[in-house]
PDB file of C-alpha atoms in Angstrom:
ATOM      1  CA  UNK A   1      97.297 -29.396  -2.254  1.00 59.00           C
ATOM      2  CA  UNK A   2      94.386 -31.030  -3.670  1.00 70.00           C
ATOM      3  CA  UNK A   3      91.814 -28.715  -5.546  1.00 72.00           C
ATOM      4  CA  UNK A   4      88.054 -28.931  -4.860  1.00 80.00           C
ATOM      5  CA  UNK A   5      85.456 -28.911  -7.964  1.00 81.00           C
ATOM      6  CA  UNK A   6      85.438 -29.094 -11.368  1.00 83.00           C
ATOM      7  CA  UNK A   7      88.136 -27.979 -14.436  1.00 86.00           C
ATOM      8  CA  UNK A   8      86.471 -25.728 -16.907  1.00 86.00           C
ATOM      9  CA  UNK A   9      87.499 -28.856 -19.784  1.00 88.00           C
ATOM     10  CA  UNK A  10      85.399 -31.182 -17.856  1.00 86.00           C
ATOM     11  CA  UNK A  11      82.437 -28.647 -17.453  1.00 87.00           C
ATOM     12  CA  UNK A  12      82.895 -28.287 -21.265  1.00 89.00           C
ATOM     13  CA  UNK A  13      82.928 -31.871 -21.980  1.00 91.00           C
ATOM     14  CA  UNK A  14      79.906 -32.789 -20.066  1.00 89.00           C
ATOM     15  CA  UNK A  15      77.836 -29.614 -21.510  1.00 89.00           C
ATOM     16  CA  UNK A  16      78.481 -30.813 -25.155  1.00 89.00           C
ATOM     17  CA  UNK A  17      77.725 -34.638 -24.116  1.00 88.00           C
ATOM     18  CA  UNK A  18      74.489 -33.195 -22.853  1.00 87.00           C
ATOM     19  CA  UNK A  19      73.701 -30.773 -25.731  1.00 84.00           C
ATOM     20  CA  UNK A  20      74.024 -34.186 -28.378  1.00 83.00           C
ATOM     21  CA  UNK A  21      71.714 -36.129 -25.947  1.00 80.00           C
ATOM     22  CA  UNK A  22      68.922 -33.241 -26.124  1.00 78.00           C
ATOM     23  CA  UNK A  23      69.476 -32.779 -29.882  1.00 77.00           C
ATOM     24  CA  UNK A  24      68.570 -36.463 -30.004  1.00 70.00           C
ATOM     25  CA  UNK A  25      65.385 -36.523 -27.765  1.00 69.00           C
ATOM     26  CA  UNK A  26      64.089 -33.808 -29.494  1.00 69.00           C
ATOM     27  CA  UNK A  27      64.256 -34.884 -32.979  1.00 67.00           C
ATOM     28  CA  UNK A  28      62.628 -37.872 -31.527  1.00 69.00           C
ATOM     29  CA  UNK A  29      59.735 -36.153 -29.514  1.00 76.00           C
ATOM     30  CA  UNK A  30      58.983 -34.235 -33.094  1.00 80.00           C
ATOM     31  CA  UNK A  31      58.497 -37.791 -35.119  1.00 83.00           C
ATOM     32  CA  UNK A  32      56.498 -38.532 -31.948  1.00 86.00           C
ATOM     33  CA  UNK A  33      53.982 -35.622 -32.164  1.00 86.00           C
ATOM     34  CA  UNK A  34      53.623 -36.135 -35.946  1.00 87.00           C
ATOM     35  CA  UNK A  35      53.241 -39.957 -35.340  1.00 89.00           C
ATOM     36  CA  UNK A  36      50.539 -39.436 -32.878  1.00 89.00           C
ATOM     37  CA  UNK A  37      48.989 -36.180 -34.836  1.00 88.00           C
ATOM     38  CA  UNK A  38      48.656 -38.615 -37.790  1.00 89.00           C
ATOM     39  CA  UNK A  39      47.615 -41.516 -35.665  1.00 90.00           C
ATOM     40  CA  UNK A  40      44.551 -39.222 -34.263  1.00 90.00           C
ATOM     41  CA  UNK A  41      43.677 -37.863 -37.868  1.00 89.00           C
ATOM     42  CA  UNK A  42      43.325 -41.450 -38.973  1.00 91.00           C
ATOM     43  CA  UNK A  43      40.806 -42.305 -36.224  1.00 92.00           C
ATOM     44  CA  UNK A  44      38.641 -39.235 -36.461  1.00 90.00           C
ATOM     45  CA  UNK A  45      38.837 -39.707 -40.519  1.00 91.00           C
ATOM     46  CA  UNK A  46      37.854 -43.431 -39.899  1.00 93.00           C
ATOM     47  CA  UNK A  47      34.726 -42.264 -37.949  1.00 92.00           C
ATOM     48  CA  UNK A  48      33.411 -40.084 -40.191  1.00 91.00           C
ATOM     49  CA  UNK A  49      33.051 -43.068 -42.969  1.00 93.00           C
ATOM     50  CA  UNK A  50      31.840 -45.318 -40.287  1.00 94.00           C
ATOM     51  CA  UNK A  51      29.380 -42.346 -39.034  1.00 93.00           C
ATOM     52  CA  UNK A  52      28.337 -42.045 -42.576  1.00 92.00           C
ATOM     53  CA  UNK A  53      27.845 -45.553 -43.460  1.00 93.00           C
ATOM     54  CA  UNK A  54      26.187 -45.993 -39.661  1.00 93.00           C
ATOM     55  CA  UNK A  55      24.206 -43.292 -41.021  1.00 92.00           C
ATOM     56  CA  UNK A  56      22.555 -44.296 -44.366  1.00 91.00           C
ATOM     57  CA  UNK A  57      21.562 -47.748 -42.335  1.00 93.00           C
ATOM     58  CA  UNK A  58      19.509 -45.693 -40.023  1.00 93.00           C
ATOM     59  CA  UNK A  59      17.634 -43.954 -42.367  1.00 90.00           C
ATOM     60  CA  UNK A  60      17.620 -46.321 -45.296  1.00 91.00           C
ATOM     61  CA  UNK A  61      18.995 -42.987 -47.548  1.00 87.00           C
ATOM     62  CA  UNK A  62      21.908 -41.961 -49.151  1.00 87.00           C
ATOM     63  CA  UNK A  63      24.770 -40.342 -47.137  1.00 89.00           C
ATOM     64  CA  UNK A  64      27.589 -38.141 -48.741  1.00 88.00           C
ATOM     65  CA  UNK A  65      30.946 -38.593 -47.114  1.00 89.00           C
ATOM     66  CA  UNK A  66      33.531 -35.758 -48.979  1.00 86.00           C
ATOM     67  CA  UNK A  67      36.880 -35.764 -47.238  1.00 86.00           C
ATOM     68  CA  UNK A  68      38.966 -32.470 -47.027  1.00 80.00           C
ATOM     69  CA  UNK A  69      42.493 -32.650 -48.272  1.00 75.00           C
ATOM     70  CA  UNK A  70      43.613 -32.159 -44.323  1.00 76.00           C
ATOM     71  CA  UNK A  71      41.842 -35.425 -43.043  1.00 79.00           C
ATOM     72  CA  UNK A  72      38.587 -33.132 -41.998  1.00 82.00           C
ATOM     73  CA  UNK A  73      35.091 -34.612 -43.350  1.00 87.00           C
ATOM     74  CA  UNK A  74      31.568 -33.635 -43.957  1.00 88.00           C
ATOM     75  CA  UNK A  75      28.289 -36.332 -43.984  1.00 90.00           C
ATOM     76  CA  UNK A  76      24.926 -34.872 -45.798  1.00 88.00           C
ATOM     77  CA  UNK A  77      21.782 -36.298 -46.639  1.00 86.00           C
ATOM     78  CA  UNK A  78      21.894 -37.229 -50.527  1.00 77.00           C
ATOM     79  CA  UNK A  79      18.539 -36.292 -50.994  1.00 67.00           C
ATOM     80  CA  UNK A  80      18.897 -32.419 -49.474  1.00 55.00           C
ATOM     81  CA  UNK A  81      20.941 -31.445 -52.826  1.00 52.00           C
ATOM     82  CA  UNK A  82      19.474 -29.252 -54.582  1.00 47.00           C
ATOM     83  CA  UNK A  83      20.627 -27.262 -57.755  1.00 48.00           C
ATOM     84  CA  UNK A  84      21.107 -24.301 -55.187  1.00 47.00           C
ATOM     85  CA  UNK A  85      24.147 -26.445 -53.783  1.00 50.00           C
ATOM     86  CA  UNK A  86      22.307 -26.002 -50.171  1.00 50.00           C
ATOM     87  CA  UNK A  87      22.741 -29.535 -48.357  1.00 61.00           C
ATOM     88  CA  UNK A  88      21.482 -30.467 -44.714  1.00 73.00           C
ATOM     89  CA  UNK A  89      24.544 -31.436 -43.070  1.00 75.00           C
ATOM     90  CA  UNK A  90      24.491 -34.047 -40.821  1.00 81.00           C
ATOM     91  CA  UNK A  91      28.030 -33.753 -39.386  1.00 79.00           C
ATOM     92  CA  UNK A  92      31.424 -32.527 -39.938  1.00 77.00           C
ATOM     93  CA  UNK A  93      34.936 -32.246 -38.603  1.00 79.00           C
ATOM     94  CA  UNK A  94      37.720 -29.703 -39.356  1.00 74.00           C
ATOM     95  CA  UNK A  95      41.049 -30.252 -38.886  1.00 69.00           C
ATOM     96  CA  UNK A  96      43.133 -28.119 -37.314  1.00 63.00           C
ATOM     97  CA  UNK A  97      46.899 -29.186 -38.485  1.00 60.00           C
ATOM     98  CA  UNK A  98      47.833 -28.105 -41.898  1.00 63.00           C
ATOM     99  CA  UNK A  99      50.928 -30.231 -41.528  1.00 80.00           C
ATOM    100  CA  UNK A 100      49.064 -33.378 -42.593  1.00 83.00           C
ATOM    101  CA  UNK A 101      47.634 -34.384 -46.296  1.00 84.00           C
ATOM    102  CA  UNK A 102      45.170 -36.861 -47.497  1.00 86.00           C
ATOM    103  CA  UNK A 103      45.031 -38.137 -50.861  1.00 86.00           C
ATOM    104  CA  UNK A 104      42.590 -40.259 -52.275  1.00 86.00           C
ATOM    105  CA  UNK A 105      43.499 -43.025 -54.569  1.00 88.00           C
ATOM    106  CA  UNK A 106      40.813 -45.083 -56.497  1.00 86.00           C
ATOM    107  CA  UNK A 107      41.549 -48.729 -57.322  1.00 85.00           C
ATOM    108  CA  UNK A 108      42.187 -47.744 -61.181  1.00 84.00           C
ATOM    109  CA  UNK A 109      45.392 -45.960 -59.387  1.00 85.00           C
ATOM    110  CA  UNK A 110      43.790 -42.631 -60.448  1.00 84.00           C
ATOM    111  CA  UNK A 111      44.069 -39.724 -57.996  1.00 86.00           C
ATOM    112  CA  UNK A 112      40.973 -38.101 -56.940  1.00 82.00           C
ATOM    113  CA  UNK A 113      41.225 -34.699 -56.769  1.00 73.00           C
ATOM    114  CA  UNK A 114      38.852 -32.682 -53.820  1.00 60.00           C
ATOM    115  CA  UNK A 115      36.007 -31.788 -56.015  1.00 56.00           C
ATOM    116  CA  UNK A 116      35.380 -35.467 -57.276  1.00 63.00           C
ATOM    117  CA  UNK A 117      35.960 -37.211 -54.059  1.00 76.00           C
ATOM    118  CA  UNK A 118      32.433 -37.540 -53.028  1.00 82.00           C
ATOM    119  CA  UNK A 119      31.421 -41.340 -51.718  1.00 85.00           C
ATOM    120  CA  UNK A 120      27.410 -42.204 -51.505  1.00 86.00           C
ATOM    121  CA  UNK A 121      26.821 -44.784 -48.763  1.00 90.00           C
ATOM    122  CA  UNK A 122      23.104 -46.057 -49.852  1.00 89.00           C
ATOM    123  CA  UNK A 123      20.862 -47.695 -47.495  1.00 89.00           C
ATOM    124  CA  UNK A 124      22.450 -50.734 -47.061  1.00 90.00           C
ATOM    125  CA  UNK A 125      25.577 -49.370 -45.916  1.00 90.00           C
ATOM    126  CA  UNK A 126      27.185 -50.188 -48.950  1.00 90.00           C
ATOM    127  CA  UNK A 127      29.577 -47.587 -51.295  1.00 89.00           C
ATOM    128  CA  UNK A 128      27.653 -47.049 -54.324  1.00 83.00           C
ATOM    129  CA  UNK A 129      29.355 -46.869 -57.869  1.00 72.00           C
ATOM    130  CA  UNK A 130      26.374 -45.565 -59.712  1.00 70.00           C
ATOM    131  CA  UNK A 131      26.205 -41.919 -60.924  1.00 65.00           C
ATOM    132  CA  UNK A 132      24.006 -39.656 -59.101  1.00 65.00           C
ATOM    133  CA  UNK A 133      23.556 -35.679 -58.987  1.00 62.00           C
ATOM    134  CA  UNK A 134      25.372 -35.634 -56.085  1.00 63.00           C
ATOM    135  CA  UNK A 135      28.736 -38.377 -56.988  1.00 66.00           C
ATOM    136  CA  UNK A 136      28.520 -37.538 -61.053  1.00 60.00           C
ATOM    137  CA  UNK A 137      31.827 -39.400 -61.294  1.00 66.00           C
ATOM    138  CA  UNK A 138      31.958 -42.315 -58.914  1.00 69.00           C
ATOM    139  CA  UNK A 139      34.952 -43.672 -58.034  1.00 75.00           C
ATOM    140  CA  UNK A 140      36.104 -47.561 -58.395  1.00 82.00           C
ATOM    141  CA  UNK A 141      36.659 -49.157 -55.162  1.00 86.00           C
ATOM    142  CA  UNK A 142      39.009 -50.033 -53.711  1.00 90.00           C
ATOM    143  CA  UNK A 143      39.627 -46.349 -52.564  1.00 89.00           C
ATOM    144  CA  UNK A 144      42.706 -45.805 -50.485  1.00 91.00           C
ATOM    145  CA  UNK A 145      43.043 -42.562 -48.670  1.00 90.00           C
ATOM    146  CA  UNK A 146      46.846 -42.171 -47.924  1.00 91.00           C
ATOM    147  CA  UNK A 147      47.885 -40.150 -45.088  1.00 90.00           C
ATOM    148  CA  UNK A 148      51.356 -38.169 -44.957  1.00 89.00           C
ATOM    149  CA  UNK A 149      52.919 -35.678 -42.954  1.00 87.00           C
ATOM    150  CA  UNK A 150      53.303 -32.630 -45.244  1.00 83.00           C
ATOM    151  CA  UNK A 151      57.150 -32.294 -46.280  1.00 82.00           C
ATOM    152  CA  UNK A 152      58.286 -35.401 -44.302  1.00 83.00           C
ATOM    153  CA  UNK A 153      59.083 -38.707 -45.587  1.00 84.00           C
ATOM    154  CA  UNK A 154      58.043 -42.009 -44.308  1.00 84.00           C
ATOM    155  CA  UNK A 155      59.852 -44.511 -42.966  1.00 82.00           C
ATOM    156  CA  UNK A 156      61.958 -45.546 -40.344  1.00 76.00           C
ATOM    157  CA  UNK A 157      64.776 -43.463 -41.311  1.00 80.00           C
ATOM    158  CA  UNK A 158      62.576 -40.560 -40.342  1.00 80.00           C
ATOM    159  CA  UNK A 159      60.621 -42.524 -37.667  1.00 83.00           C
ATOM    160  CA  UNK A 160      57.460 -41.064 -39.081  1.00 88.00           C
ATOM    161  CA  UNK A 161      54.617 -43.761 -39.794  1.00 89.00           C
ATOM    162  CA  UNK A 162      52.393 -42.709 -42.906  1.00 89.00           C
ATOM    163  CA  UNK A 163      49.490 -44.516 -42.370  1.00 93.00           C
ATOM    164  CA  UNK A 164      46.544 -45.584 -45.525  1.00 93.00           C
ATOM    165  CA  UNK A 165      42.733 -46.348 -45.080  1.00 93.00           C
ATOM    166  CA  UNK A 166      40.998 -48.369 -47.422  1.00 92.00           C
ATOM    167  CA  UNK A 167      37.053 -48.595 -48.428  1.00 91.00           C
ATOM    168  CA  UNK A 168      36.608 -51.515 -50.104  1.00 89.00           C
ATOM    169  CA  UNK A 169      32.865 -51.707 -52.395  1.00 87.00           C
ATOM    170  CA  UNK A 170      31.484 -53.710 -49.705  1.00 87.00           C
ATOM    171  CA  UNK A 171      32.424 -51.110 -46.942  1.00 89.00           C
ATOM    172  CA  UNK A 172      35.133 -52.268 -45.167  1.00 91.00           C
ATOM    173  CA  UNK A 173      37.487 -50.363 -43.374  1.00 92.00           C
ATOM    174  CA  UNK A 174      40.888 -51.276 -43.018  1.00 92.00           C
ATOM    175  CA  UNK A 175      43.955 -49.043 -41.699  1.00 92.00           C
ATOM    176  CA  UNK A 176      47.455 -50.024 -42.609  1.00 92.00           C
ATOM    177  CA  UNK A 177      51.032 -48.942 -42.675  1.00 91.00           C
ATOM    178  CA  UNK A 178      52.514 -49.077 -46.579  1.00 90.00           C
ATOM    179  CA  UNK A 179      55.951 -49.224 -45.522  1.00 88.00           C
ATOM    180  CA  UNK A 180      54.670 -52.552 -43.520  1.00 86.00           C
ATOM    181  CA  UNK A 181      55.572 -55.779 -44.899  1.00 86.00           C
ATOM    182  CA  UNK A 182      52.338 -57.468 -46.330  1.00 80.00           C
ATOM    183  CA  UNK A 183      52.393 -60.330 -44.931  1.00 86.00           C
ATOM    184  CA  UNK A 184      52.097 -58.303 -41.510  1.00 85.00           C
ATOM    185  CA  UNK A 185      48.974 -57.765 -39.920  1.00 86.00           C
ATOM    186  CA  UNK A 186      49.635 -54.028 -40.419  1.00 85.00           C
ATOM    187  CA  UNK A 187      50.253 -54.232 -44.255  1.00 85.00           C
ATOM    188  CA  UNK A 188      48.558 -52.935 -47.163  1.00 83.00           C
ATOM    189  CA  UNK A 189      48.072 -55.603 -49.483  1.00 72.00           C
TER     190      UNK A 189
END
């Protein structure tokens, strides 16, 4: 007599095939989510120095772009600091993930830490290196603002992309993947 359905060995073979297979997709749907949460910080962090740049060509004034260590960004009018510390803001975006980190590197290698990384676009668009009340301590450029997924390493072991911007003196933007080979198109060199 032949027996209908299935043996409780086969029902445990095919459960544990499919609990590997999950494991798998979601380990890859979390490097997904940070790829694309860092991928989205990146643009909106790239908009703010174009905004600010755009900005200081419009009114022929200095703009003050000063990043937040989670990829958020404020623009003010250089000229509305006072020794009060009131500004007039012109724009700003939080950030709502605390998983991600920027740091900004200047092109002496030095780290720059929140309360020195101030950039003056002047009228011309350009990043100024001269001291002002606002930038005491300008920065050389080349900066590069690297951006990282707090407590996750980059690379494709993890399959998490770590992506850098660079401002260049003459106000350039470039995005770029460090772990990129430079003589790709994505590259930092």
């Amino acid at each position: 007599m032949k027996q209908k359905g299935f043996t409780l060995v086969e029902i445990l073979i095919t459960l544990t095939v499919l609990g590997i297979l999950l494991m798998g997709v979601v380990g890859m749907a979390s490097s997904f989510v940070i790829n694309a949460k860092l991928r989205s910080t990146v643009d909106e962090f790239k908009t703010g120095l174009s905004t600010a740049k755009i900005e200081a060509i419009k009114r022929n004034a200095s703009i003050i772009f000063t990043p937040n260590s989670d990829g958020g960004w404020e623009i003010a009018i250089a000229s509305s600091f006072t020794t009060s510390g009131s500004i007039e803001k012109l724009q700003s975006k939080a950030m709502s993930s605390s998983n991600l980190t920027v740091t900004a590197v200047d092109g002496a290698g030095t780290t720059l830490t929140t309360a020195t990384s101030k950039f003056r676009f002047t009228g011309s668009g350009r990043p100024s290196s001269d001291t002002s009340t606002e930038v005491p301590t300008p920065p050389q450029y080349p900066i590069t603002f690297k951006f990282t997924a707090t407590g996750k390493t980059c690379g494709s072991d993890s399959g998490i992309t770590c992506l850098n911007v660079t401002l260049t003196s003459g106000g350039q933007l470039k995005t770029c993947n460090p772990e990129a080979a430079s003589t790709s198109i994505y590259g930092c060199s």
